[in-house]
Amino acid sequence: MLGPVAIGWAAVAMLAAPVAPSPASPYGEPPPDRIVIDVVAVNGSGCPAGTANVTVSPDNTAFTVTYSVYSAQVGVGAKPTDFRKNCQLSLNVHVPQGFTYAVASADYRGFAHLEKGATGLERANYYFQGMQQTTYVNHHFTGPLHDNWQASDTTDIDALVYAPCGAIRYFNINTELRVDAGTSDPTRTTSFVAMDSTDGSINTLYHFAWKQCPRG
């Protein structure tokens, strides 16, 4: 049985023992300073001026794009051009000195109503100004469907493309929604896919990957 002195030294030893550090994130540690994103340009039938907003998460790990009228549809009440809607965003991400970033993944969500026989498509790509565009990633939806939808795009760690250190390169996001009536009857029904949700939740979430630039 340990005496009071032995117990005291044991407690001190436990407090002094090194604590194993938490494993580092594979996407790097975000800079401590606040990130600011300016919307430089907005183009496309899915995001008329004033209908797309960008906000940065408080911990600098992600940013969100919220749309208010982004919807493609076919059928009753739809115009011939409404089957396809797109949005092109050009963003200026103000990064603290000594850091650079990539977009590691993106979570898209919205609401869809597709009649039996109708199909929908959500596709997106993104790239830095002056650099090669990434390949579009497509997500398909099949009717009958009446529900929220969610789709995620993820880039492998080894394939991440970072913004050049010390240079201002706008980050461009291209998204598109399409609806095809297929075997449904567009004279009697309406099918649509929207990049928003009925419960007002966040629509699109882009996750940052961070790394420090070489000194000098």
mmCIF file of C-alpha atoms in Angstrom:
data_model
loop_
_atom_site.group_PDB
_atom_site.id
_atom_site.type_symbol
_atom_site.label_atom_id
_atom_site.label_comp_id
_atom_site.label_asym_id
_atom_site.label_seq_id
_atom_site.Cartn_x
_atom_site.Cartn_y
_atom_site.Cartn_z
ATOM 1 C CA MET A 1 0.000 0.000 0.000
ATOM 2 C CA LEU A 2 1.409 3.444 -1.002
ATOM 3 C CA GLY A 3 1.853 6.087 1.642
ATOM 4 C CA PRO A 4 0.744 9.727 1.298
ATOM 5 C CA VAL A 5 4.168 10.829 -0.040
ATOM 6 C CA ALA A 6 4.246 8.088 -2.695
ATOM 7 C CA ILE A 7 0.723 8.936 -3.783
ATOM 8 C CA GLY A 8 1.682 12.619 -4.061
ATOM 9 C CA TRP A 9 4.723 11.888 -6.235
ATOM 10 C CA ALA A 10 2.610 9.566 -8.411
ATOM 11 C CA ALA A 11 0.132 12.377 -9.019
ATOM 12 C CA VAL A 12 2.954 14.779 -9.912
ATOM 13 C CA ALA A 13 4.395 12.223 -12.325
ATOM 14 C CA MET A 14 1.035 11.807 -14.018
ATOM 15 C CA LEU A 15 0.646 15.566 -14.435
ATOM 16 C CA ALA A 16 4.184 15.892 -15.785
ATOM 17 C CA ALA A 17 3.835 13.049 -18.264
ATOM 18 C CA PRO A 18 3.792 14.335 -21.874
ATOM 19 C CA VAL A 19 0.414 14.327 -23.567
ATOM 20 C CA ALA A 20 0.403 12.794 -27.026
ATOM 21 C CA PRO A 21 -0.428 15.499 -29.584
ATOM 22 C CA SER A 22 -3.583 15.078 -31.599
ATOM 23 C CA PRO A 23 -2.878 13.838 -35.111
ATOM 24 C CA ALA A 24 -2.422 16.622 -37.664
ATOM 25 C CA SER A 25 -5.185 17.136 -40.185
ATOM 26 C CA PRO A 26 -4.325 15.778 -43.646
ATOM 27 C CA TYR A 27 -5.652 19.088 -44.980
ATOM 28 C CA GLY A 28 -3.274 21.226 -42.915
ATOM 29 C CA GLU A 29 -3.916 23.727 -40.166
ATOM 30 C CA PRO A 30 -5.848 26.839 -41.216
ATOM 31 C CA PRO A 31 -4.289 30.271 -40.616
ATOM 32 C CA PRO A 32 -5.433 31.999 -37.436
ATOM 33 C CA ASP A 33 -6.268 35.294 -39.156
ATOM 34 C CA ARG A 34 -9.740 35.856 -40.567
ATOM 35 C CA ILE A 35 -10.298 34.855 -44.189
ATOM 36 C CA VAL A 36 -12.238 37.241 -46.437
ATOM 37 C CA ILE A 37 -13.766 36.228 -49.779
ATOM 38 C CA ASP A 38 -14.902 38.812 -52.309
ATOM 39 C CA VAL A 39 -17.263 37.855 -55.126
ATOM 40 C CA VAL A 40 -15.555 39.330 -58.197
ATOM 41 C CA ALA A 41 -18.044 38.168 -60.820
ATOM 42 C CA VAL A 42 -21.324 36.234 -61.005
ATOM 43 C CA ASN A 43 -22.652 34.955 -64.319
ATOM 44 C CA GLY A 44 -25.300 32.462 -65.346
ATOM 45 C CA SER A 45 -29.010 31.832 -65.560
ATOM 46 C CA GLY A 46 -29.023 30.083 -62.181
ATOM 47 C CA CYS A 47 -27.634 32.990 -60.180
ATOM 48 C CA PRO A 48 -28.874 36.421 -61.278
ATOM 49 C CA ALA A 49 -27.230 39.384 -59.558
ATOM 50 C CA GLY A 50 -27.888 39.418 -55.824
ATOM 51 C CA THR A 51 -29.030 35.789 -55.551
ATOM 52 C CA ALA A 52 -25.718 34.108 -54.589
ATOM 53 C CA ASN A 53 -23.968 34.804 -51.277
ATOM 54 C CA VAL A 54 -20.598 33.596 -49.942
ATOM 55 C CA THR A 55 -19.626 33.268 -46.270
ATOM 56 C CA VAL A 56 -16.537 31.864 -44.540
ATOM 57 C CA SER A 57 -16.768 29.553 -41.533
ATOM 58 C CA PRO A 58 -15.394 31.039 -38.267
ATOM 59 C CA ASP A 59 -12.613 28.424 -38.088
ATOM 60 C CA ASN A 60 -11.401 29.054 -41.688
ATOM 61 C CA THR A 61 -11.886 25.418 -42.683
ATOM 62 C CA ALA A 62 -14.628 26.015 -45.263
ATOM 63 C CA PHE A 63 -16.812 28.509 -47.064
ATOM 64 C CA THR A 64 -20.411 28.297 -48.194
ATOM 65 C CA VAL A 65 -22.289 29.488 -51.248
ATOM 66 C CA THR A 66 -26.015 30.045 -50.804
ATOM 67 C CA TYR A 67 -28.361 30.406 -53.799
ATOM 68 C CA SER A 68 -31.925 31.670 -53.713
ATOM 69 C CA VAL A 69 -33.320 31.052 -57.224
ATOM 70 C CA TYR A 70 -31.119 28.271 -58.653
ATOM 71 C CA SER A 71 -33.542 25.740 -60.179
ATOM 72 C CA ALA A 72 -33.882 23.854 -63.496
ATOM 73 C CA GLN A 73 -37.274 22.498 -64.561
ATOM 74 C CA VAL A 74 -39.336 21.036 -67.373
ATOM 75 C CA GLY A 75 -43.074 20.649 -67.847
ATOM 76 C CA VAL A 76 -46.069 22.749 -66.923
ATOM 77 C CA GLY A 77 -45.086 26.364 -66.257
ATOM 78 C CA ALA A 78 -41.497 25.947 -67.488
ATOM 79 C CA LYS A 79 -39.932 27.915 -70.333
ATOM 80 C CA PRO A 80 -38.075 25.988 -73.083
ATOM 81 C CA THR A 81 -34.716 27.227 -71.693
ATOM 82 C CA ASP A 82 -35.480 26.313 -68.065
ATOM 83 C CA PHE A 83 -34.300 22.704 -68.475
ATOM 84 C CA ARG A 84 -30.697 23.897 -67.929
ATOM 85 C CA LYS A 85 -29.415 26.456 -65.441
ATOM 86 C CA ASN A 86 -25.808 27.307 -64.670
ATOM 87 C CA CYS A 87 -23.758 29.575 -62.432
ATOM 88 C CA GLN A 88 -20.162 30.788 -62.740
ATOM 89 C CA LEU A 89 -18.607 32.410 -59.679
ATOM 90 C CA SER A 90 -15.241 34.143 -59.596
ATOM 91 C CA LEU A 91 -13.949 34.592 -56.039
ATOM 92 C CA ASN A 92 -11.010 36.512 -54.613
ATOM 93 C CA VAL A 93 -9.912 34.632 -51.504
ATOM 94 C CA HIS A 94 -7.794 36.926 -49.327
ATOM 95 C CA VAL A 95 -5.264 34.572 -47.723
ATOM 96 C CA PRO A 96 -2.979 35.629 -44.836
ATOM 97 C CA GLN A 97 0.648 36.092 -45.829
ATOM 98 C CA GLY A 98 2.642 32.867 -45.798
ATOM 99 C CA PHE A 99 -0.326 30.571 -46.547
ATOM 100 C CA THR A 100 -1.909 29.062 -49.627
ATOM 101 C CA TYR A 101 -5.031 26.969 -50.098
ATOM 102 C CA ALA A 102 -6.782 24.374 -52.235
ATOM 103 C CA VAL A 103 -10.362 23.138 -52.221
ATOM 104 C CA ALA A 104 -10.312 19.563 -50.963
ATOM 105 C CA SER A 105 -13.996 18.730 -51.255
ATOM 106 C CA ALA A 106 -17.409 20.200 -51.944
ATOM 107 C CA ASP A 107 -20.817 19.227 -50.594
ATOM 108 C CA TYR A 108 -23.778 20.201 -52.777
ATOM 109 C CA ARG A 109 -27.366 19.927 -51.665
ATOM 110 C CA GLY A 110 -30.819 20.933 -52.742
ATOM 111 C CA PHE A 111 -34.335 19.697 -53.361
ATOM 112 C CA ALA A 112 -35.709 17.736 -56.311
ATOM 113 C CA HIS A 113 -39.100 16.716 -57.625
ATOM 114 C CA LEU A 114 -38.784 14.322 -60.548
ATOM 115 C CA GLU A 115 -41.760 12.554 -62.068
ATOM 116 C CA LYS A 116 -41.446 8.888 -62.974
ATOM 117 C CA GLY A 117 -39.337 8.660 -66.117
ATOM 118 C CA ALA A 118 -37.675 12.084 -65.619
ATOM 119 C CA THR A 119 -33.987 12.536 -64.795
ATOM 120 C CA GLY A 120 -31.845 15.272 -63.266
ATOM 121 C CA LEU A 121 -28.164 16.204 -63.266
ATOM 122 C CA GLU A 122 -25.911 18.297 -61.034
ATOM 123 C CA ARG A 123 -22.353 18.914 -62.232
ATOM 124 C CA ALA A 124 -19.503 21.140 -61.134
ATOM 125 C CA ASN A 125 -15.860 21.961 -61.588
ATOM 126 C CA TYR A 126 -13.503 24.589 -60.191
ATOM 127 C CA TYR A 127 -10.084 25.994 -60.986
ATOM 128 C CA PHE A 128 -7.743 28.916 -60.375
ATOM 129 C CA GLN A 129 -7.526 31.790 -62.825
ATOM 130 C CA GLY A 130 -4.955 31.040 -65.524
ATOM 131 C CA MET A 131 -4.755 27.340 -64.659
ATOM 132 C CA GLN A 132 -6.253 24.291 -66.345
ATOM 133 C CA GLN A 133 -9.867 23.565 -65.507
ATOM 134 C CA THR A 134 -10.627 20.413 -63.560
ATOM 135 C CA THR A 135 -12.899 17.782 -65.079
ATOM 136 C CA TYR A 136 -16.604 18.150 -64.389
ATOM 137 C CA VAL A 137 -17.966 15.763 -61.766
ATOM 138 C CA ASN A 138 -21.523 14.613 -62.558
ATOM 139 C CA HIS A 139 -24.247 13.435 -60.177
ATOM 140 C CA HIS A 140 -27.398 11.884 -61.661
ATOM 141 C CA PHE A 141 -30.908 11.669 -60.200
ATOM 142 C CA THR A 142 -33.778 9.482 -61.393
ATOM 143 C CA GLY A 143 -37.520 9.879 -60.871
ATOM 144 C CA PRO A 144 -39.759 9.273 -59.149
ATOM 145 C CA LEU A 145 -38.087 11.503 -56.545
ATOM 146 C CA HIS A 146 -39.461 14.090 -54.121
ATOM 147 C CA ASP A 147 -36.849 14.799 -51.468
ATOM 148 C CA ASN A 148 -33.736 16.681 -50.432
ATOM 149 C CA TRP A 149 -30.605 15.558 -52.260
ATOM 150 C CA GLN A 150 -26.920 15.785 -51.452
ATOM 151 C CA ALA A 151 -23.817 15.115 -53.551
ATOM 152 C CA SER A 152 -20.128 15.345 -52.602
ATOM 153 C CA ASP A 153 -16.986 15.807 -54.687
ATOM 154 C CA THR A 154 -13.654 14.913 -53.085
ATOM 155 C CA THR A 155 -10.114 15.375 -54.391
ATOM 156 C CA ASP A 156 -7.327 13.015 -53.326
ATOM 157 C CA ILE A 157 -4.623 14.611 -51.187
ATOM 158 C CA ASP A 158 -1.968 13.974 -53.858
ATOM 159 C CA ALA A 159 -4.131 15.584 -56.536
ATOM 160 C CA LEU A 160 -4.914 18.862 -54.734
ATOM 161 C CA VAL A 161 -4.146 22.003 -56.722
ATOM 162 C CA TYR A 162 -3.030 24.914 -54.526
ATOM 163 C CA ALA A 163 -3.120 28.592 -55.360
ATOM 164 C CA PRO A 164 0.345 29.885 -56.329
ATOM 165 C CA CYS A 165 2.090 31.467 -53.343
ATOM 166 C CA GLY A 166 2.430 35.227 -53.519
ATOM 167 C CA ALA A 167 0.099 35.617 -56.516
ATOM 168 C CA ILE A 168 -3.503 36.772 -56.774
ATOM 169 C CA ARG A 169 -5.464 34.124 -58.660
ATOM 170 C CA TYR A 170 -9.236 34.192 -58.593
ATOM 171 C CA PHE A 171 -10.942 30.919 -57.717
ATOM 172 C CA ASN A 172 -13.616 29.996 -60.276
ATOM 173 C CA ILE A 173 -16.583 27.716 -59.588
ATOM 174 C CA ASN A 174 -18.790 26.418 -62.400
ATOM 175 C CA THR A 175 -21.996 24.568 -61.541
ATOM 176 C CA GLU A 176 -24.891 23.356 -63.643
ATOM 177 C CA LEU A 177 -28.338 21.818 -63.137
ATOM 178 C CA ARG A 178 -30.305 19.960 -65.827
ATOM 179 C CA VAL A 179 -33.660 18.207 -66.024
ATOM 180 C CA ASP A 180 -34.857 15.869 -68.788
ATOM 181 C CA ALA A 181 -38.529 14.936 -69.015
ATOM 182 C CA GLY A 182 -37.596 11.498 -70.351
ATOM 183 C CA THR A 183 -40.666 9.305 -70.537
ATOM 184 C CA SER A 184 -42.721 11.537 -68.208
ATOM 185 C CA ASP A 185 -45.470 13.722 -69.688
ATOM 186 C CA PRO A 186 -44.309 17.393 -69.586
ATOM 187 C CA THR A 187 -47.737 18.576 -70.757
ATOM 188 C CA ARG A 188 -49.316 17.406 -67.505
ATOM 189 C CA THR A 189 -46.468 17.351 -64.947
ATOM 190 C CA THR A 190 -43.506 19.434 -63.761
ATOM 191 C CA SER A 191 -40.094 18.115 -62.751
ATOM 192 C CA PHE A 192 -37.312 20.217 -61.225
ATOM 193 C CA VAL A 193 -33.938 20.098 -59.484
ATOM 194 C CA ALA A 194 -33.012 23.037 -57.246
ATOM 195 C CA MET A 195 -29.730 24.042 -55.619
ATOM 196 C CA ASP A 196 -31.541 25.009 -52.451
ATOM 197 C CA SER A 197 -33.618 23.222 -49.853
ATOM 198 C CA THR A 198 -37.086 23.516 -48.388
ATOM 199 C CA ASP A 199 -35.742 23.830 -44.831
ATOM 200 C CA GLY A 200 -33.392 26.744 -45.585
ATOM 201 C CA SER A 201 -30.224 24.783 -44.813
ATOM 202 C CA ILE A 202 -26.827 25.680 -46.231
ATOM 203 C CA ASN A 203 -26.644 24.671 -49.871
ATOM 204 C CA THR A 204 -23.023 24.295 -50.932
ATOM 205 C CA LEU A 205 -20.050 23.810 -48.619
ATOM 206 C CA TYR A 206 -16.457 23.966 -49.909
ATOM 207 C CA HIS A 207 -13.748 22.552 -47.623
ATOM 208 C CA PHE A 208 -10.326 24.204 -47.612
ATOM 209 C CA ALA A 209 -6.962 22.465 -47.553
ATOM 210 C CA TRP A 210 -4.158 24.689 -46.209
ATOM 211 C CA LYS A 211 -0.373 24.699 -46.300
ATOM 212 C CA GLN A 212 2.363 27.180 -45.557
ATOM 213 C CA CYS A 213 4.318 28.749 -48.402
ATOM 214 C CA PRO A 214 8.107 28.313 -48.547
ATOM 215 C CA ARG A 215 9.944 31.103 -46.722
ATOM 216 C CA GLY A 216 11.501 33.711 -48.942
#
